């Protein structure tokens, strides 16, 4: 965008105008505006008008601008305002970490952005909302973005499934209810679900359970659920159930979890599912591992790996009423793209997108491919 030069700019902050005059405060506002226009256009919505610039900011950013402009006392300080206000706006629009109470459980979520369609990002097995760190800020430029820790994962509570008092707690129905309630209580609006791996089944199940909530779904390497009981030969099913019981009810399961929940093991697993292993940084390993060491994480882990029932993607996709796009990293060793392409044949799926040289977690490995894909899909269905 080229901002036309004008000797008499009017800078409007969400409808509040500051006209040019000889006042020191208004000179400061103009200095701030000039800095914003030249340095941080990516953070703002700027509409050029005749002899004016209209810059839309949230209330926190406006307060920062007012404070800095009013406190400027000399020309030297004014010259530093663009840098200061850039930092203030970055802070105002930064990703915020919040807590939501769901059915008595504490749920962590992250959010950013104040305008545009709502997006809810849903992570995969063993992950958490931090796995969307390369997406939230970019998408928040033109959307209200929320990234949630599903119950049992990340920094959300991890109730022991044996204490909940129902047959199974960590199921797609439970997480789908959580997702729909989150949209009702926190987002307070319809939302697009952007989902990776098992998060795709959560998003699909939520859309089936309450079609009014979801406006569209982006599925990134959705789990094929190859270990589902329906996909096992009949003669192997009794052995599978016996093995699951062994993991759940004996010390074998805890020993298995302790072997997996180490820095070395987590890095090895991530290097399997990322095609570009240079993206498997120590920071990423830490983001996945640390919340997985919290009390209760072992019980959640064992409960889910023994969860071989519930819905399959091919059962849910035909039931959803909203548009769906499926994107697949073609180097995914866990969910082969050859099998995933079958999902593109459903009437509800408007497009199947191949992501070249990408593994199981495209949002983190190749955000430069995923972020524009999400933006374009949402734009098509936001009317």
mmCIF file of C-alpha atoms in Angstrom:
data_model
loop_
_atom_site.group_PDB
_atom_site.id
_atom_site.type_symbol
_atom_site.label_atom_id
_atom_site.label_comp_id
_atom_site.label_asym_id
_atom_site.label_seq_id
_atom_site.Cartn_x
_atom_site.Cartn_y
_atom_site.Cartn_z
ATOM 1 C CA UNK A 1 0.000 0.000 0.000
ATOM 2 C CA UNK A 2 1.371 3.461 -0.933
ATOM 3 C CA UNK A 3 0.264 6.191 1.459
ATOM 4 C CA UNK A 4 -0.038 9.516 -0.408
ATOM 5 C CA UNK A 5 1.956 12.414 1.015
ATOM 6 C CA UNK A 6 -0.116 15.281 2.357
ATOM 7 C CA UNK A 7 0.887 18.340 4.383
ATOM 8 C CA UNK A 8 -2.258 18.220 6.515
ATOM 9 C CA UNK A 9 -2.936 14.711 7.732
ATOM 10 C CA UNK A 10 -5.889 13.943 9.949
ATOM 11 C CA UNK A 11 -5.205 10.854 12.028
ATOM 12 C CA UNK A 12 -8.342 9.062 13.235
ATOM 13 C CA UNK A 13 -8.064 6.366 15.850
ATOM 14 C CA UNK A 14 -11.258 4.333 15.521
ATOM 15 C CA UNK A 15 -13.243 7.452 14.780
ATOM 16 C CA UNK A 16 -11.423 9.829 17.153
ATOM 17 C CA UNK A 17 -9.779 12.599 15.176
ATOM 18 C CA UNK A 18 -6.781 14.719 16.036
ATOM 19 C CA UNK A 19 -6.556 17.685 13.675
ATOM 20 C CA UNK A 20 -3.281 19.419 12.870
ATOM 21 C CA UNK A 21 -2.624 22.534 14.881
ATOM 22 C CA UNK A 22 0.206 24.212 16.664
ATOM 23 C CA UNK A 23 -0.402 22.211 19.826
ATOM 24 C CA UNK A 24 2.490 20.051 20.949
ATOM 25 C CA UNK A 25 0.211 17.063 21.574
ATOM 26 C CA UNK A 26 -1.138 17.079 18.050
ATOM 27 C CA UNK A 27 2.367 17.323 16.612
ATOM 28 C CA UNK A 28 3.148 14.232 18.656
ATOM 29 C CA UNK A 29 0.137 12.456 17.228
ATOM 30 C CA UNK A 30 1.303 13.297 13.721
ATOM 31 C CA UNK A 31 4.781 12.037 14.538
ATOM 32 C CA UNK A 32 3.298 8.841 15.898
ATOM 33 C CA UNK A 33 1.178 8.443 12.768
ATOM 34 C CA UNK A 34 4.136 8.998 10.487
ATOM 35 C CA UNK A 35 6.113 6.346 12.317
ATOM 36 C CA UNK A 36 3.242 3.896 12.153
ATOM 37 C CA UNK A 37 2.691 4.459 8.475
ATOM 38 C CA UNK A 38 6.346 4.014 7.650
ATOM 39 C CA UNK A 39 7.239 1.158 9.997
ATOM 40 C CA UNK A 40 4.314 -0.888 11.238
ATOM 41 C CA UNK A 41 1.702 -0.997 8.478
ATOM 42 C CA UNK A 42 1.385 -4.717 8.989
ATOM 43 C CA UNK A 43 -0.134 -4.121 12.437
ATOM 44 C CA UNK A 44 -2.745 -1.625 11.287
ATOM 45 C CA UNK A 45 -5.708 -1.207 9.038
ATOM 46 C CA UNK A 46 -4.921 2.001 7.125
ATOM 47 C CA UNK A 47 -7.400 3.684 4.824
ATOM 48 C CA UNK A 48 -6.040 6.597 2.807
ATOM 49 C CA UNK A 49 -8.509 9.438 2.298
ATOM 50 C CA UNK A 50 -8.139 12.888 0.836
ATOM 51 C CA UNK A 51 -5.772 14.779 3.126
ATOM 52 C CA UNK A 52 -6.155 12.104 5.800
ATOM 53 C CA UNK A 53 -5.126 8.717 7.094
ATOM 54 C CA UNK A 54 -7.596 6.566 8.983
ATOM 55 C CA UNK A 55 -5.823 4.082 11.231
ATOM 56 C CA UNK A 56 -7.864 1.487 13.107
ATOM 57 C CA UNK A 57 -6.387 0.356 16.408
ATOM 58 C CA UNK A 58 -7.783 -1.370 19.458
ATOM 59 C CA UNK A 59 -8.500 0.578 22.652
ATOM 60 C CA UNK A 60 -5.257 -0.498 24.335
ATOM 61 C CA UNK A 61 -3.189 0.794 21.438
ATOM 62 C CA UNK A 62 -5.111 4.103 21.460
ATOM 63 C CA UNK A 63 -4.338 4.570 25.137
ATOM 64 C CA UNK A 64 -0.660 3.935 24.447
ATOM 65 C CA UNK A 65 -0.650 6.495 21.658
ATOM 66 C CA UNK A 66 -2.386 9.108 23.799
ATOM 67 C CA UNK A 67 -0.018 8.555 26.701
ATOM 68 C CA UNK A 68 3.143 8.722 24.616
ATOM 69 C CA UNK A 69 2.018 11.716 22.593
ATOM 70 C CA UNK A 70 0.922 13.674 25.657
ATOM 71 C CA UNK A 71 4.098 12.902 27.582
ATOM 72 C CA UNK A 72 6.459 14.033 24.822
ATOM 73 C CA UNK A 73 8.265 17.199 25.975
ATOM 74 C CA UNK A 74 10.759 18.033 23.240
ATOM 75 C CA UNK A 75 11.563 17.392 19.615
ATOM 76 C CA UNK A 76 14.212 14.822 20.533
ATOM 77 C CA UNK A 77 11.666 12.748 22.415
ATOM 78 C CA UNK A 78 9.218 13.137 19.553
ATOM 79 C CA UNK A 79 11.726 11.630 17.158
ATOM 80 C CA UNK A 80 11.757 8.461 19.268
ATOM 81 C CA UNK A 81 7.991 8.090 19.309
ATOM 82 C CA UNK A 82 7.671 5.832 16.237
ATOM 83 C CA UNK A 83 9.888 3.214 17.860
ATOM 84 C CA UNK A 84 8.109 3.525 21.196
ATOM 85 C CA UNK A 85 4.652 3.364 19.709
ATOM 86 C CA UNK A 86 5.625 0.408 17.531
ATOM 87 C CA UNK A 87 6.643 -1.462 20.651
ATOM 88 C CA UNK A 88 3.455 -0.391 22.428
ATOM 89 C CA UNK A 89 1.241 -1.575 19.598
ATOM 90 C CA UNK A 90 3.104 -4.853 19.356
ATOM 91 C CA UNK A 91 2.454 -5.347 23.059
ATOM 92 C CA UNK A 92 -1.198 -4.349 22.701
ATOM 93 C CA UNK A 93 -1.705 -6.810 19.854
ATOM 94 C CA UNK A 94 0.500 -9.539 21.286
ATOM 95 C CA UNK A 95 -0.756 -13.033 21.979
ATOM 96 C CA UNK A 96 -2.506 -13.119 25.344
ATOM 97 C CA UNK A 97 -2.659 -16.190 27.562
ATOM 98 C CA UNK A 98 -5.949 -16.622 29.417
ATOM 99 C CA UNK A 99 -7.843 -19.125 31.543
ATOM 100 C CA UNK A 100 -11.430 -20.284 31.098
ATOM 101 C CA UNK A 101 -13.436 -22.354 33.533
ATOM 102 C CA UNK A 102 -15.177 -25.233 31.821
ATOM 103 C CA UNK A 103 -17.360 -27.493 33.940
ATOM 104 C CA UNK A 104 -15.140 -26.789 36.925
ATOM 105 C CA UNK A 105 -11.892 -27.414 35.048
ATOM 106 C CA UNK A 106 -9.279 -24.790 34.252
ATOM 107 C CA UNK A 107 -8.614 -24.472 30.522
ATOM 108 C CA UNK A 108 -5.779 -22.445 29.069
ATOM 109 C CA UNK A 109 -6.171 -20.649 25.777
ATOM 110 C CA UNK A 110 -4.306 -18.000 23.834
ATOM 111 C CA UNK A 111 -5.816 -15.229 21.764
ATOM 112 C CA UNK A 112 -4.878 -12.282 19.589
ATOM 113 C CA UNK A 113 -6.584 -9.868 17.226
ATOM 114 C CA UNK A 114 -9.645 -7.733 17.776
ATOM 115 C CA UNK A 115 -11.439 -7.662 14.415
ATOM 116 C CA UNK A 116 -12.548 -9.977 11.658
ATOM 117 C CA UNK A 117 -13.912 -13.522 11.611
ATOM 118 C CA UNK A 118 -13.185 -15.749 14.594
ATOM 119 C CA UNK A 119 -10.749 -18.640 14.195
ATOM 120 C CA UNK A 120 -10.242 -21.407 16.760
ATOM 121 C CA UNK A 121 -7.035 -23.395 16.361
ATOM 122 C CA UNK A 122 -7.172 -26.995 17.600
ATOM 123 C CA UNK A 123 -3.965 -28.941 18.262
ATOM 124 C CA UNK A 124 -3.179 -32.621 17.855
ATOM 125 C CA UNK A 125 -2.303 -35.494 20.189
ATOM 126 C CA UNK A 126 0.300 -34.629 22.805
ATOM 127 C CA UNK A 127 0.509 -31.027 21.658
ATOM 128 C CA UNK A 128 -1.040 -27.789 22.940
ATOM 129 C CA UNK A 129 -1.863 -24.260 21.860
ATOM 130 C CA UNK A 130 1.830 -23.344 21.688
ATOM 131 C CA UNK A 131 2.070 -25.487 18.557
ATOM 132 C CA UNK A 132 0.280 -22.652 16.718
ATOM 133 C CA UNK A 133 2.885 -20.045 17.645
ATOM 134 C CA UNK A 134 3.837 -19.420 14.002
ATOM 135 C CA UNK A 135 0.224 -18.841 12.992
ATOM 136 C CA UNK A 136 -1.545 -16.811 15.670
ATOM 137 C CA UNK A 137 0.167 -13.454 15.144
ATOM 138 C CA UNK A 138 -0.040 -13.624 11.359
ATOM 139 C CA UNK A 139 -3.714 -14.596 11.357
ATOM 140 C CA UNK A 140 -4.530 -11.983 14.016
ATOM 141 C CA UNK A 141 -3.795 -9.174 11.566
ATOM 142 C CA UNK A 142 -7.269 -9.646 10.110
ATOM 143 C CA UNK A 143 -8.993 -12.169 12.403
ATOM 144 C CA UNK A 144 -9.875 -12.821 16.014
ATOM 145 C CA UNK A 145 -7.712 -15.846 16.757
ATOM 146 C CA UNK A 146 -8.044 -18.304 19.633
ATOM 147 C CA UNK A 147 -5.845 -21.320 20.306
ATOM 148 C CA UNK A 148 -7.114 -23.694 22.968
ATOM 149 C CA UNK A 149 -5.532 -26.405 25.111
ATOM 150 C CA UNK A 150 -7.935 -29.323 24.982
ATOM 151 C CA UNK A 151 -8.803 -30.705 28.398
ATOM 152 C CA UNK A 152 -6.025 -33.096 29.418
ATOM 153 C CA UNK A 153 -3.386 -31.373 27.294
ATOM 154 C CA UNK A 154 -1.054 -28.421 27.523
ATOM 155 C CA UNK A 155 -1.668 -26.334 30.622
ATOM 156 C CA UNK A 156 -5.344 -27.215 30.929
ATOM 157 C CA UNK A 157 -6.438 -29.404 33.824
ATOM 158 C CA UNK A 158 -5.818 -33.132 33.510
ATOM 159 C CA UNK A 159 -8.495 -34.891 35.543
ATOM 160 C CA UNK A 160 -7.886 -38.569 36.177
ATOM 161 C CA UNK A 161 -10.332 -40.431 33.922
ATOM 162 C CA UNK A 162 -10.967 -42.929 36.738
ATOM 163 C CA UNK A 163 -12.261 -40.126 38.962
ATOM 164 C CA UNK A 164 -14.649 -38.523 36.503
ATOM 165 C CA UNK A 165 -17.374 -41.088 37.075
ATOM 166 C CA UNK A 166 -18.339 -41.841 33.477
ATOM 167 C CA UNK A 167 -17.358 -44.627 31.117
ATOM 168 C CA UNK A 168 -14.819 -42.652 29.082
ATOM 169 C CA UNK A 169 -13.801 -39.036 29.522
ATOM 170 C CA UNK A 170 -11.089 -38.352 26.968
ATOM 171 C CA UNK A 171 -13.153 -38.812 23.827
ATOM 172 C CA UNK A 172 -13.882 -36.739 20.751
ATOM 173 C CA UNK A 173 -17.354 -36.077 22.100
ATOM 174 C CA UNK A 174 -15.883 -34.556 25.274
ATOM 175 C CA UNK A 175 -13.452 -32.348 23.373
ATOM 176 C CA UNK A 176 -16.142 -31.371 20.847
ATOM 177 C CA UNK A 177 -18.395 -30.245 23.692
ATOM 178 C CA UNK A 178 -15.491 -28.256 25.102
ATOM 179 C CA UNK A 179 -14.892 -26.602 21.726
ATOM 180 C CA UNK A 180 -18.536 -25.656 21.200
ATOM 181 C CA UNK A 181 -18.858 -24.326 24.763
ATOM 182 C CA UNK A 182 -15.668 -22.314 24.230
ATOM 183 C CA UNK A 183 -17.206 -20.642 21.197
ATOM 184 C CA UNK A 184 -20.330 -19.860 23.194
ATOM 185 C CA UNK A 185 -18.643 -18.625 26.384
ATOM 186 C CA UNK A 186 -15.409 -17.041 25.178
ATOM 187 C CA UNK A 187 -15.563 -16.348 21.446
ATOM 188 C CA UNK A 188 -19.257 -15.453 21.663
ATOM 189 C CA UNK A 189 -19.615 -15.941 17.938
ATOM 190 C CA UNK A 190 -19.528 -18.456 15.134
ATOM 191 C CA UNK A 191 -16.006 -19.571 14.309
ATOM 192 C CA UNK A 192 -13.848 -21.323 11.765
ATOM 193 C CA UNK A 193 -12.028 -24.368 13.141
ATOM 194 C CA UNK A 194 -8.406 -24.779 12.025
ATOM 195 C CA UNK A 195 -7.318 -28.258 13.090
ATOM 196 C CA UNK A 196 -4.276 -30.514 13.009
ATOM 197 C CA UNK A 197 -4.165 -34.312 13.393
ATOM 198 C CA UNK A 198 -6.665 -35.558 16.010
ATOM 199 C CA UNK A 199 -7.770 -31.957 16.388
ATOM 200 C CA UNK A 200 -9.464 -32.482 13.035
ATOM 201 C CA UNK A 201 -11.756 -35.102 14.525
ATOM 202 C CA UNK A 202 -12.512 -32.735 17.404
ATOM 203 C CA UNK A 203 -13.480 -29.990 14.963
ATOM 204 C CA UNK A 204 -15.592 -32.316 12.822
ATOM 205 C CA UNK A 205 -17.355 -33.799 15.844
ATOM 206 C CA UNK A 206 -18.091 -30.317 17.196
ATOM 207 C CA UNK A 207 -19.531 -29.241 13.847
ATOM 208 C CA UNK A 208 -21.750 -32.317 13.726
ATOM 209 C CA UNK A 209 -22.959 -31.843 17.310
ATOM 210 C CA UNK A 210 -23.792 -28.139 16.857
ATOM 211 C CA UNK A 211 -23.863 -27.039 13.206
ATOM 212 C CA UNK A 212 -24.709 -23.445 14.169
ATOM 213 C CA UNK A 213 -21.308 -22.847 15.746
ATOM 214 C CA UNK A 214 -18.883 -23.751 12.958
ATOM 215 C CA UNK A 215 -18.631 -21.699 9.757
ATOM 216 C CA UNK A 216 -15.944 -23.830 8.130
ATOM 217 C CA UNK A 217 -13.139 -26.286 8.871
ATOM 218 C CA UNK A 218 -9.548 -26.498 7.712
ATOM 219 C CA UNK A 219 -8.151 -30.004 8.267
ATOM 220 C CA UNK A 220 -4.365 -30.272 8.325
ATOM 221 C CA UNK A 221 -3.180 -33.878 8.097
ATOM 222 C CA UNK A 222 -6.187 -35.146 9.998
ATOM 223 C CA UNK A 223 -5.604 -38.403 11.838
ATOM 224 C CA UNK A 224 -6.699 -41.412 9.806
ATOM 225 C CA UNK A 225 -7.122 -43.355 13.075
ATOM 226 C CA UNK A 226 -5.408 -46.423 11.690
ATOM 227 C CA UNK A 227 -5.460 -48.043 15.154
ATOM 228 C CA UNK A 228 -9.237 -47.767 15.392
ATOM 229 C CA UNK A 229 -10.841 -51.085 16.286
ATOM 230 C CA UNK A 230 -12.861 -51.044 13.050
ATOM 231 C CA UNK A 231 -9.660 -50.959 11.036
ATOM 232 C CA UNK A 232 -8.177 -54.024 12.720
ATOM 233 C CA UNK A 233 -8.770 -57.600 11.556
ATOM 234 C CA UNK A 234 -11.370 -59.422 13.632
ATOM 235 C CA UNK A 235 -8.897 -61.973 14.906
ATOM 236 C CA UNK A 236 -6.598 -59.249 16.293
ATOM 237 C CA UNK A 237 -9.198 -57.307 18.235
ATOM 238 C CA UNK A 238 -9.108 -59.425 21.421
ATOM 239 C CA UNK A 239 -5.336 -59.033 21.615
ATOM 240 C CA UNK A 240 -5.645 -55.265 21.179
ATOM 241 C CA UNK A 241 -8.104 -55.025 24.056
ATOM 242 C CA UNK A 242 -5.842 -57.141 26.266
ATOM 243 C CA UNK A 243 -2.848 -54.938 25.499
ATOM 244 C CA UNK A 244 -4.863 -51.792 26.226
ATOM 245 C CA UNK A 245 -5.928 -53.241 29.574
ATOM 246 C CA UNK A 246 -2.297 -54.002 30.376
ATOM 247 C CA UNK A 247 -1.278 -50.419 29.693
ATOM 248 C CA UNK A 248 -4.162 -48.923 31.651
ATOM 249 C CA UNK A 249 -4.190 -51.155 34.681
ATOM 250 C CA UNK A 250 -0.598 -52.169 35.381
ATOM 251 C CA UNK A 251 2.754 -50.502 35.929
ATOM 252 C CA UNK A 252 3.661 -51.319 32.330
ATOM 253 C CA UNK A 253 1.789 -48.242 31.127
ATOM 254 C CA UNK A 254 3.613 -45.894 33.531
ATOM 255 C CA UNK A 255 6.972 -47.353 32.508
ATOM 256 C CA UNK A 256 6.071 -46.815 28.859
ATOM 257 C CA UNK A 257 5.072 -43.210 29.519
ATOM 258 C CA UNK A 258 8.284 -42.459 31.415
ATOM 259 C CA UNK A 259 10.276 -43.785 28.467
ATOM 260 C CA UNK A 260 8.396 -41.505 26.053
ATOM 261 C CA UNK A 261 8.289 -38.372 28.222
ATOM 262 C CA UNK A 262 11.948 -37.428 27.864
ATOM 263 C CA UNK A 263 13.665 -34.740 25.870
ATOM 264 C CA UNK A 264 15.455 -37.310 23.729
ATOM 265 C CA UNK A 265 12.288 -39.289 22.957
ATOM 266 C CA UNK A 266 10.172 -36.223 22.179
ATOM 267 C CA UNK A 267 12.833 -34.879 19.821
ATOM 268 C CA UNK A 268 13.098 -38.270 18.111
ATOM 269 C CA UNK A 269 9.325 -38.472 17.641
ATOM 270 C CA UNK A 270 9.156 -34.940 16.245
ATOM 271 C CA UNK A 271 12.008 -35.685 13.855
ATOM 272 C CA UNK A 272 9.965 -38.592 12.534
ATOM 273 C CA UNK A 273 6.910 -36.496 11.741
ATOM 274 C CA UNK A 274 8.681 -33.330 10.517
ATOM 275 C CA UNK A 275 10.170 -33.666 7.058
ATOM 276 C CA UNK A 276 12.425 -30.653 7.638
ATOM 277 C CA UNK A 277 14.085 -31.698 10.875
ATOM 278 C CA UNK A 278 15.786 -28.322 11.218
ATOM 279 C CA UNK A 279 12.379 -27.077 12.395
ATOM 280 C CA UNK A 280 12.600 -29.412 15.402
ATOM 281 C CA UNK A 281 14.261 -26.931 17.723
ATOM 282 C CA UNK A 282 15.000 -27.201 21.424
ATOM 283 C CA UNK A 283 12.256 -24.633 21.968
ATOM 284 C CA UNK A 284 9.719 -26.816 20.172
ATOM 285 C CA UNK A 285 10.742 -29.878 22.169
ATOM 286 C CA UNK A 286 10.334 -27.882 25.367
ATOM 287 C CA UNK A 287 6.877 -26.628 24.349
ATOM 288 C CA UNK A 288 5.678 -30.192 23.835
ATOM 289 C CA UNK A 289 7.489 -31.878 26.709
ATOM 290 C CA UNK A 290 7.073 -29.588 29.718
ATOM 291 C CA UNK A 291 3.252 -29.595 29.953
ATOM 292 C CA UNK A 292 3.410 -33.346 29.346
ATOM 293 C CA UNK A 293 5.260 -33.738 32.629
ATOM 294 C CA UNK A 294 2.487 -32.170 34.697
ATOM 295 C CA UNK A 295 0.578 -34.308 37.232
ATOM 296 C CA UNK A 296 -2.086 -36.362 35.491
ATOM 297 C CA UNK A 297 -0.451 -36.254 32.060
ATOM 298 C CA UNK A 298 0.480 -39.937 32.172
ATOM 299 C CA UNK A 299 -3.123 -40.999 32.802
ATOM 300 C CA UNK A 300 -4.348 -38.853 29.906
ATOM 301 C CA UNK A 301 -1.669 -40.253 27.600
ATOM 302 C CA UNK A 302 -2.506 -43.859 28.423
ATOM 303 C CA UNK A 303 -6.244 -43.252 28.235
ATOM 304 C CA UNK A 304 -6.021 -41.851 24.731
ATOM 305 C CA UNK A 305 -3.628 -44.393 23.224
ATOM 306 C CA UNK A 306 -6.070 -47.029 24.463
ATOM 307 C CA UNK A 307 -9.013 -45.165 22.880
ATOM 308 C CA UNK A 308 -9.694 -47.247 19.791
ATOM 309 C CA UNK A 309 -13.401 -46.489 19.516
ATOM 310 C CA UNK A 310 -15.273 -43.320 18.660
ATOM 311 C CA UNK A 311 -15.792 -41.745 15.236
ATOM 312 C CA UNK A 312 -13.678 -41.991 12.111
ATOM 313 C CA UNK A 313 -13.041 -39.038 9.784
ATOM 314 C CA UNK A 314 -14.842 -40.743 6.929
ATOM 315 C CA UNK A 315 -17.921 -41.036 9.145
ATOM 316 C CA UNK A 316 -17.923 -37.393 10.249
ATOM 317 C CA UNK A 317 -16.970 -35.502 7.086
ATOM 318 C CA UNK A 318 -20.192 -36.354 5.192
ATOM 319 C CA UNK A 319 -22.276 -35.181 8.166
ATOM 320 C CA UNK A 320 -20.966 -31.633 8.512
ATOM 321 C CA UNK A 321 -23.032 -28.784 7.097
ATOM 322 C CA UNK A 322 -20.185 -26.278 6.684
ATOM 323 C CA UNK A 323 -17.486 -26.091 3.987
ATOM 324 C CA UNK A 324 -14.323 -28.128 4.564
ATOM 325 C CA UNK A 325 -10.861 -27.921 3.072
ATOM 326 C CA UNK A 326 -8.317 -30.714 3.544
ATOM 327 C CA UNK A 327 -4.593 -29.963 3.337
ATOM 328 C CA UNK A 328 -1.911 -32.620 3.623
ATOM 329 C CA UNK A 329 1.837 -32.573 4.010
ATOM 330 C CA UNK A 330 2.956 -35.126 1.414
ATOM 331 C CA UNK A 331 5.872 -36.386 3.525
ATOM 332 C CA UNK A 332 3.769 -37.381 6.528
ATOM 333 C CA UNK A 333 5.055 -40.807 7.644
ATOM 334 C CA UNK A 334 2.134 -41.423 10.011
ATOM 335 C CA UNK A 335 -0.850 -40.426 7.874
ATOM 336 C CA UNK A 336 -0.012 -41.300 4.243
ATOM 337 C CA UNK A 337 -1.292 -38.789 1.727
ATOM 338 C CA UNK A 338 -2.376 -41.606 -0.571
ATOM 339 C CA UNK A 339 -5.028 -42.539 1.990
ATOM 340 C CA UNK A 340 -5.841 -38.944 2.870
ATOM 341 C CA UNK A 341 -6.726 -38.076 -0.712
ATOM 342 C CA UNK A 342 -9.875 -40.154 -0.357
ATOM 343 C CA UNK A 343 -11.308 -37.440 1.904
ATOM 344 C CA UNK A 344 -11.207 -35.034 -1.004
ATOM 345 C CA UNK A 345 -13.946 -37.047 -2.697
ATOM 346 C CA UNK A 346 -16.650 -36.093 -0.186
ATOM 347 C CA UNK A 347 -19.186 -33.476 -1.320
ATOM 348 C CA UNK A 348 -18.569 -31.359 1.770
ATOM 349 C CA UNK A 349 -14.849 -31.043 0.949
ATOM 350 C CA UNK A 350 -14.372 -28.219 -1.506
ATOM 351 C CA UNK A 351 -10.654 -28.740 -2.063
ATOM 352 C CA UNK A 352 -7.801 -31.116 -1.284
ATOM 353 C CA UNK A 353 -4.458 -29.315 -1.109
ATOM 354 C CA UNK A 354 -1.104 -31.062 -1.250
ATOM 355 C CA UNK A 355 1.621 -29.359 0.797
ATOM 356 C CA UNK A 356 4.936 -30.371 -0.826
ATOM 357 C CA UNK A 357 7.862 -31.542 1.291
ATOM 358 C CA UNK A 358 5.970 -31.139 4.564
ATOM 359 C CA UNK A 359 5.302 -33.656 7.320
ATOM 360 C CA UNK A 360 2.526 -34.221 9.843
ATOM 361 C CA UNK A 361 2.398 -30.744 11.422
ATOM 362 C CA UNK A 362 2.206 -28.266 8.519
ATOM 363 C CA UNK A 363 1.133 -25.301 10.646
ATOM 364 C CA UNK A 364 4.492 -25.338 12.433
ATOM 365 C CA UNK A 365 6.768 -26.792 9.751
ATOM 366 C CA UNK A 366 5.444 -24.700 6.852
ATOM 367 C CA UNK A 367 3.422 -21.721 8.139
ATOM 368 C CA UNK A 368 4.230 -19.880 4.916
ATOM 369 C CA UNK A 369 1.986 -22.417 3.147
ATOM 370 C CA UNK A 370 -0.682 -22.845 5.800
ATOM 371 C CA UNK A 371 -1.349 -19.232 6.804
ATOM 372 C CA UNK A 372 -2.329 -17.963 3.313
ATOM 373 C CA UNK A 373 -4.406 -21.113 2.818
ATOM 374 C CA UNK A 374 -6.387 -20.323 5.972
ATOM 375 C CA UNK A 375 -6.789 -16.642 5.110
ATOM 376 C CA UNK A 376 -8.107 -17.388 1.615
ATOM 377 C CA UNK A 377 -10.504 -20.097 2.825
ATOM 378 C CA UNK A 378 -11.956 -17.872 5.542
ATOM 379 C CA UNK A 379 -12.297 -14.933 3.141
ATOM 380 C CA UNK A 380 -14.369 -17.076 0.779
ATOM 381 C CA UNK A 381 -16.837 -18.025 3.504
ATOM 382 C CA UNK A 382 -17.030 -14.961 5.753
ATOM 383 C CA UNK A 383 -20.006 -13.223 4.174
#
